């Protein structure tokens, strides 16, 4: 199945190289949500992250001719998304004050059902937003994109030792932030 | 928090793009393609005319220097000044047009 997906993706990329925008659209729809999550790790603001992601995908379309299948397309794409996001961060010098994020903390009888509602996702996103950029990015690259340490090294330029340390710290800090947000309900989550 | 739980939580945190994200992106890409094509078909003939004009002016200058004002040995006396002036004006007009085209193309590339 994995091999079949890889072949399908290769066919799509070859069509994009010939200027097929329909094939490009299929690829965008496949990777856009994960890519946005990575951009949000850096920019902490969904609107800015979407703008940066648009720019990144345009770069991908323009540079697709240079993609030589030496690494996976996902690795190549994520590197462009991350570099574009960091460039945007430098331009805007984003200092989102995270304490201004309002949390809808459910009260009363509905509290035990917290984790079964849409808010669960939102609280996790908020907790990740409160992490340091590097930690949030590495957590997503490792757990969301399911990349190996070596691949994360190539994409980010971080050393393997830093990635391992940030993974460990990121997990602890995610736990800490979720505890701050959810209080005792964190036990149901974990 | 163990690894498995961390994986589960982070995978749940995936952020979805706006509904019109892909449409907006594809519109931007189409706009860029159109700008590039328009620039290409206007730039090429204009640049070709410019090159020909420069060659013609150079050839004419050479003939003037060699054979005086009796251009092409046809017995027609043409003053040097009008020929040089007209030729120079044509070259500069064509050059100006090429630069304007390039400037418009660069501006639209930065805006999309």
Short mmCIF file of C-alpha atoms in Angstrom, two decimals:
data_model
loop_
_atom_site.label_atom_id
_atom_site.label_comp_id
_atom_site.label_asym_id
_atom_site.label_seq_id
_atom_site.Cartn_x
_atom_site.Cartn_y
_atom_site.Cartn_z
CA UNK A 1 0.00 0.00 0.00
CA UNK A 2 2.86 2.34 0.93
CA UNK A 3 4.65 1.44 -2.29
CA UNK A 4 1.48 2.07 -4.29
CA UNK A 5 1.03 5.48 -2.66
CA UNK A 6 4.63 6.32 -3.46
CA UNK A 7 4.12 5.38 -7.12
CA UNK A 8 0.93 7.46 -7.30
CA UNK A 9 2.75 10.42 -5.83
CA UNK A 10 5.62 10.02 -8.32
CA UNK A 11 3.09 10.07 -11.17
CA UNK A 12 1.46 13.20 -9.74
CA UNK A 13 4.80 14.98 -9.38
CA UNK A 14 5.79 14.12 -12.95
CA UNK A 15 2.50 15.55 -14.16
CA UNK A 16 3.06 18.72 -12.11
CA UNK A 17 6.49 19.09 -13.70
CA UNK A 18 4.68 19.28 -17.04
CA UNK A 19 2.52 22.12 -15.66
CA UNK A 20 -0.54 20.07 -14.67
CA UNK A 21 -2.27 22.26 -12.08
CA UNK A 22 -4.97 19.66 -11.37
CA UNK A 23 -2.30 17.23 -10.21
CA UNK A 24 -0.82 20.00 -8.06
CA UNK A 25 -4.21 20.62 -6.48
CA UNK A 26 -4.43 16.95 -5.46
CA UNK A 27 -1.01 17.17 -3.84
CA UNK A 28 -1.90 20.40 -2.03
CA UNK A 29 -5.06 18.86 -0.60
CA UNK A 30 -3.05 15.88 0.63
CA UNK A 31 -0.43 17.89 2.51
CA UNK A 32 -2.05 21.23 3.37
CA UNK A 33 -3.31 20.45 6.88
CA UNK A 34 -0.10 18.89 8.15
CA UNK A 35 1.90 21.70 6.52
CA UNK A 36 -0.31 24.32 8.16
CA UNK A 37 0.27 22.66 11.53
CA UNK A 38 4.03 22.97 10.99
CA UNK A 39 3.70 26.63 9.94
CA UNK A 40 1.58 27.32 13.03
CA UNK A 41 4.32 25.84 15.23
CA UNK A 42 6.53 28.69 14.06
CA UNK A 43 4.15 31.57 13.44
CA UNK A 44 1.64 30.84 16.25
CA UNK A 45 -1.10 32.57 14.23
CA UNK A 46 -3.32 30.67 11.82
CA UNK A 47 -3.88 33.55 9.38
CA UNK A 48 -0.17 34.35 9.10
CA UNK A 49 0.58 30.64 8.82
CA UNK A 50 -1.92 30.25 5.96
CA UNK A 51 -0.34 33.18 4.10
CA UNK A 52 3.12 31.69 4.56
CA UNK A 53 1.82 28.30 3.47
CA UNK A 54 0.38 29.80 0.28
CA UNK A 55 3.80 31.32 -0.49
CA UNK A 56 5.46 27.99 0.26
CA UNK A 57 3.19 26.05 -2.10
CA UNK A 58 3.81 28.61 -4.85
CA UNK A 59 7.56 28.10 -4.38
CA UNK A 60 6.97 24.34 -4.56
CA UNK A 61 5.09 24.71 -7.85
CA UNK A 62 7.77 26.95 -9.33
CA UNK A 63 10.67 24.78 -8.16
CA UNK A 64 9.11 21.36 -8.80
CA UNK A 65 11.42 20.95 -11.77
CA UNK A 66 14.38 20.82 -9.38
CA UNK A 67 12.89 17.99 -7.28
CA UNK A 68 14.92 14.92 -8.15
CA UNK A 69 13.27 12.22 -5.99
CA UNK A 70 16.46 11.81 -3.94
CA UNK A 71 14.48 12.43 -0.74
CA UNK A 72 10.74 11.97 -0.24
CA UNK A 73 8.49 14.72 -1.53
CA UNK A 74 7.11 15.24 1.99
CA UNK A 75 10.59 15.97 3.36
CA UNK A 76 11.26 18.43 0.53
CA UNK A 77 7.90 20.14 1.00
CA UNK A 78 8.20 20.43 4.77
CA UNK A 79 11.62 22.02 4.44
CA UNK A 80 10.21 24.70 2.14
CA UNK A 81 7.23 25.28 4.46
CA UNK A 82 9.49 25.62 7.50
CA UNK A 83 11.99 27.93 5.79
CA UNK A 84 9.20 30.12 4.43
CA UNK A 85 7.59 30.29 7.88
CA UNK A 86 10.87 31.28 9.54
CA UNK A 87 11.37 34.01 6.90
CA UNK A 88 7.87 35.33 7.63
CA UNK A 89 8.62 35.25 11.35
CA UNK A 90 11.71 37.39 10.81
CA UNK A 91 9.71 39.87 8.71
CA UNK A 92 6.88 40.30 11.16
CA UNK A 93 8.74 39.59 14.42
CA UNK A 94 5.65 37.92 15.72
CA UNK A 95 5.24 38.28 19.45
CA UNK A 96 1.83 36.79 20.03
CA UNK A 97 0.86 37.26 23.63
CA UNK A 98 -0.36 33.82 24.42
CA UNK A 99 -1.95 34.83 27.66
CA UNK A 100 -4.58 36.68 25.62
CA UNK A 101 -5.88 33.40 24.26
CA UNK A 102 -9.22 32.82 25.93
CA UNK A 103 -10.03 29.38 27.01
CA UNK A 104 -13.50 27.99 27.25
CA UNK A 105 -13.16 25.91 30.34
CA UNK A 106 -16.32 23.88 30.77
CA UNK A 107 -17.85 23.78 34.18
CA UNK A 108 -20.35 21.70 36.04
CA UNK A 109 -21.70 18.37 34.89
CA UNK A 110 -20.25 18.65 31.43
CA UNK A 111 -16.63 18.72 32.68
CA UNK A 112 -16.09 14.92 32.62
CA UNK A 113 -17.20 14.89 28.95
CA UNK A 114 -14.50 17.41 28.11
CA UNK A 115 -12.33 14.96 26.27
CA UNK A 116 -15.14 13.71 24.14
CA UNK A 117 -15.89 17.13 22.70
CA UNK A 118 -14.39 19.31 19.98
CA UNK A 119 -12.64 21.32 22.72
CA UNK A 120 -10.15 18.51 23.27
CA UNK A 121 -8.49 19.26 19.95
CA UNK A 122 -8.60 22.98 20.65
CA UNK A 123 -6.96 22.61 24.07
CA UNK A 124 -4.18 20.49 22.63
CA UNK A 125 -3.62 23.10 19.93
CA UNK A 126 -3.50 25.83 22.56
CA UNK A 127 -1.04 23.86 24.66
CA UNK A 128 1.22 23.30 21.63
CA UNK A 129 0.97 27.00 20.79
CA UNK A 130 2.38 27.79 24.24
CA UNK A 131 5.47 25.70 23.68
CA UNK A 132 8.73 27.11 22.37
CA UNK A 133 8.82 27.17 18.56
CA UNK A 134 11.51 24.49 18.30
CA UNK A 135 9.73 22.13 20.70
CA UNK A 136 6.33 22.50 19.01
CA UNK A 137 7.90 22.04 15.58
CA UNK A 138 9.90 18.97 16.55
CA UNK A 139 6.95 17.36 18.31
CA UNK A 140 4.85 17.77 15.16
CA UNK A 141 7.57 16.60 12.80
CA UNK A 142 8.15 13.49 14.92
CA UNK A 143 4.62 12.56 15.97
CA UNK A 144 2.39 14.16 13.33
CA UNK A 145 4.56 13.78 10.23
CA UNK A 146 6.09 10.56 11.66
CA UNK A 147 9.57 11.45 10.48
CA UNK A 148 12.76 9.92 11.80
CA UNK A 149 15.40 11.92 13.66
CA UNK A 150 17.71 11.90 10.61
CA UNK A 151 14.94 13.29 8.41
CA UNK A 152 14.14 16.00 10.95
CA UNK A 153 17.85 16.90 11.00
CA UNK A 154 17.81 17.42 7.23
CA UNK A 155 14.62 19.47 7.28
CA UNK A 156 15.41 21.75 10.20
CA UNK A 157 19.17 21.82 10.27
CA UNK A 158 19.03 20.95 13.99
CA UNK A 159 21.50 18.44 15.38
CA UNK A 160 20.23 15.01 16.40
CA UNK A 161 21.10 15.65 20.04
CA UNK A 162 19.04 18.86 20.12
CA UNK A 163 16.10 17.09 18.49
CA UNK A 164 16.14 14.34 21.12
CA UNK A 165 16.40 16.84 23.96
CA UNK A 166 13.60 19.01 22.55
CA UNK A 167 11.41 15.95 22.02
CA UNK A 168 11.80 15.00 25.66
CA UNK A 169 11.33 18.57 26.90
CA UNK A 170 8.47 19.15 24.49
CA UNK A 171 6.56 16.13 25.83
CA UNK A 172 7.08 17.31 29.41
CA UNK A 173 6.10 20.88 28.60
CA UNK A 174 3.05 19.74 26.64
CA UNK A 175 2.00 17.76 29.70
CA UNK A 176 2.63 20.82 31.88
CA UNK A 177 0.62 23.17 29.63
CA UNK A 178 -2.28 20.74 29.36
CA UNK A 179 -2.30 20.45 33.15
CA UNK A 180 -2.48 24.24 33.44
CA UNK A 181 -5.36 24.33 30.98
CA UNK A 182 -7.33 21.30 32.10
CA UNK A 183 -6.46 20.92 35.76
CA UNK A 184 -7.59 17.58 37.16
CA UNK A 185 -9.26 16.58 33.89
CA UNK A 186 -5.79 15.96 32.48
CA UNK A 187 -5.93 12.56 34.19
CA UNK A 188 -8.81 11.51 31.96
CA UNK A 189 -6.83 12.59 28.92
CA UNK A 190 -3.71 10.69 29.92
CA UNK B 1 3.27 11.42 29.43
CA UNK B 2 4.45 8.42 27.47
CA UNK B 3 5.41 8.41 23.79
CA UNK B 4 2.23 6.74 22.62
CA UNK B 5 0.06 9.29 24.40
CA UNK B 6 2.18 12.16 23.11
CA UNK B 7 1.79 10.80 19.57
CA UNK B 8 -1.96 10.52 19.99
CA UNK B 9 -2.30 14.06 21.35
CA UNK B 10 -0.08 15.68 18.70
CA UNK B 11 -1.91 13.84 15.91
CA UNK B 12 -5.19 15.15 17.26
CA UNK B 13 -3.79 18.68 17.12
CA UNK B 14 -3.68 18.84 13.33
CA UNK B 15 -4.84 22.26 12.17
CA UNK B 16 -7.13 22.45 9.16
CA UNK B 17 -6.85 25.10 6.49
CA UNK B 18 -9.72 27.41 5.54
CA UNK B 19 -12.27 26.00 3.11
CA UNK B 20 -11.13 28.26 0.29
CA UNK B 21 -7.38 27.76 0.85
CA UNK B 22 -6.76 25.57 -2.19
CA UNK B 23 -8.98 27.69 -4.47
CA UNK B 24 -7.13 30.87 -3.48
CA UNK B 25 -3.79 29.18 -4.01
CA UNK B 26 -4.70 27.86 -7.46
CA UNK B 27 -6.02 31.32 -8.47
CA UNK B 28 -2.68 32.86 -7.50
CA UNK B 29 -0.81 30.24 -9.51
CA UNK B 30 -3.00 30.78 -12.58
CA UNK B 31 -2.50 34.56 -12.29
CA UNK B 32 1.28 34.09 -12.20
CA UNK B 33 1.18 31.84 -15.27
CA UNK B 34 -0.90 34.39 -17.22
CA UNK B 35 1.45 37.26 -16.29
CA UNK B 36 4.46 35.22 -17.36
CA UNK B 37 2.85 34.28 -20.71
CA UNK B 38 1.74 37.88 -21.44
CA UNK B 39 5.19 39.19 -20.67
CA UNK B 40 6.81 36.54 -22.85
CA UNK B 41 4.83 37.21 -26.01
CA UNK B 42 5.25 40.98 -25.75
CA UNK B 43 8.84 40.99 -24.65
CA UNK B 44 10.24 38.71 -27.35
CA UNK B 45 9.12 40.65 -30.45
CA UNK B 46 9.96 44.00 -28.83
CA UNK B 47 13.41 42.82 -27.89
CA UNK B 48 13.91 41.41 -31.41
CA UNK B 49 12.97 44.78 -32.96
CA UNK B 50 15.43 46.46 -30.59
CA UNK B 51 18.26 44.16 -31.62
CA UNK B 52 17.47 44.67 -35.33
CA UNK B 53 17.29 48.44 -34.84
CA UNK B 54 20.71 48.46 -33.14
CA UNK B 55 22.15 46.34 -35.95
CA UNK B 56 20.60 48.59 -38.60
CA UNK B 57 21.92 51.69 -36.87
CA UNK B 58 25.38 50.17 -36.56
CA UNK B 59 25.37 49.18 -40.25
CA UNK B 60 24.15 52.62 -41.30
CA UNK B 61 26.81 54.28 -39.17
CA UNK B 62 29.44 52.08 -40.76
CA UNK B 63 28.18 52.97 -44.28
CA UNK B 64 28.21 56.65 -43.45
CA UNK B 65 31.72 56.49 -42.13
CA UNK B 66 32.86 54.55 -45.18
CA UNK B 67 30.98 56.16 -48.04
CA UNK B 68 29.80 59.52 -46.84
CA UNK B 69 26.21 60.69 -47.13
CA UNK B 70 25.48 58.87 -50.40
CA UNK B 71 23.90 55.95 -48.65
CA UNK B 72 23.92 52.56 -50.39
CA UNK B 73 25.44 54.18 -53.52
CA UNK B 74 22.00 55.03 -54.94
CA UNK B 75 22.72 58.70 -55.52
CA UNK B 76 20.40 59.76 -52.72
CA UNK B 77 22.00 62.30 -50.45
CA UNK B 78 20.72 61.90 -46.90
CA UNK B 79 22.02 64.03 -44.07
CA UNK B 80 23.90 62.26 -41.31
CA UNK B 81 22.13 64.04 -38.49
CA UNK B 82 18.53 63.03 -39.35
CA UNK B 83 19.53 59.40 -39.91
CA UNK B 84 21.44 59.16 -36.65
CA UNK B 85 18.73 61.03 -34.75
CA UNK B 86 15.89 58.86 -36.07
CA UNK B 87 17.86 55.68 -35.49
CA UNK B 88 18.81 56.65 -31.95
CA UNK B 89 15.22 57.65 -31.11
CA UNK B 90 13.89 54.30 -32.39
CA UNK B 91 16.47 52.37 -30.36
CA UNK B 92 15.76 54.30 -27.18
CA UNK B 93 11.96 53.99 -27.63
CA UNK B 94 12.29 50.25 -28.04
CA UNK B 95 14.62 50.05 -25.04
CA UNK B 96 12.19 52.09 -22.95
CA UNK B 97 9.32 49.79 -23.93
CA UNK B 98 11.33 46.71 -22.98
CA UNK B 99 12.22 48.18 -19.59
CA UNK B 100 8.57 49.15 -18.93
CA UNK B 101 7.44 45.63 -19.79
CA UNK B 102 10.00 44.17 -17.41
CA UNK B 103 9.04 46.58 -14.64
CA UNK B 104 5.33 45.71 -15.00
CA UNK B 105 6.18 42.01 -14.98
CA UNK B 106 8.34 42.37 -11.84
CA UNK B 107 5.65 44.35 -9.99
CA UNK B 108 2.93 41.84 -10.80
CA UNK B 109 5.23 38.97 -9.78
CA UNK B 110 5.79 40.57 -6.38
CA UNK B 111 2.09 41.26 -5.85
CA UNK B 112 0.77 37.75 -6.60
#
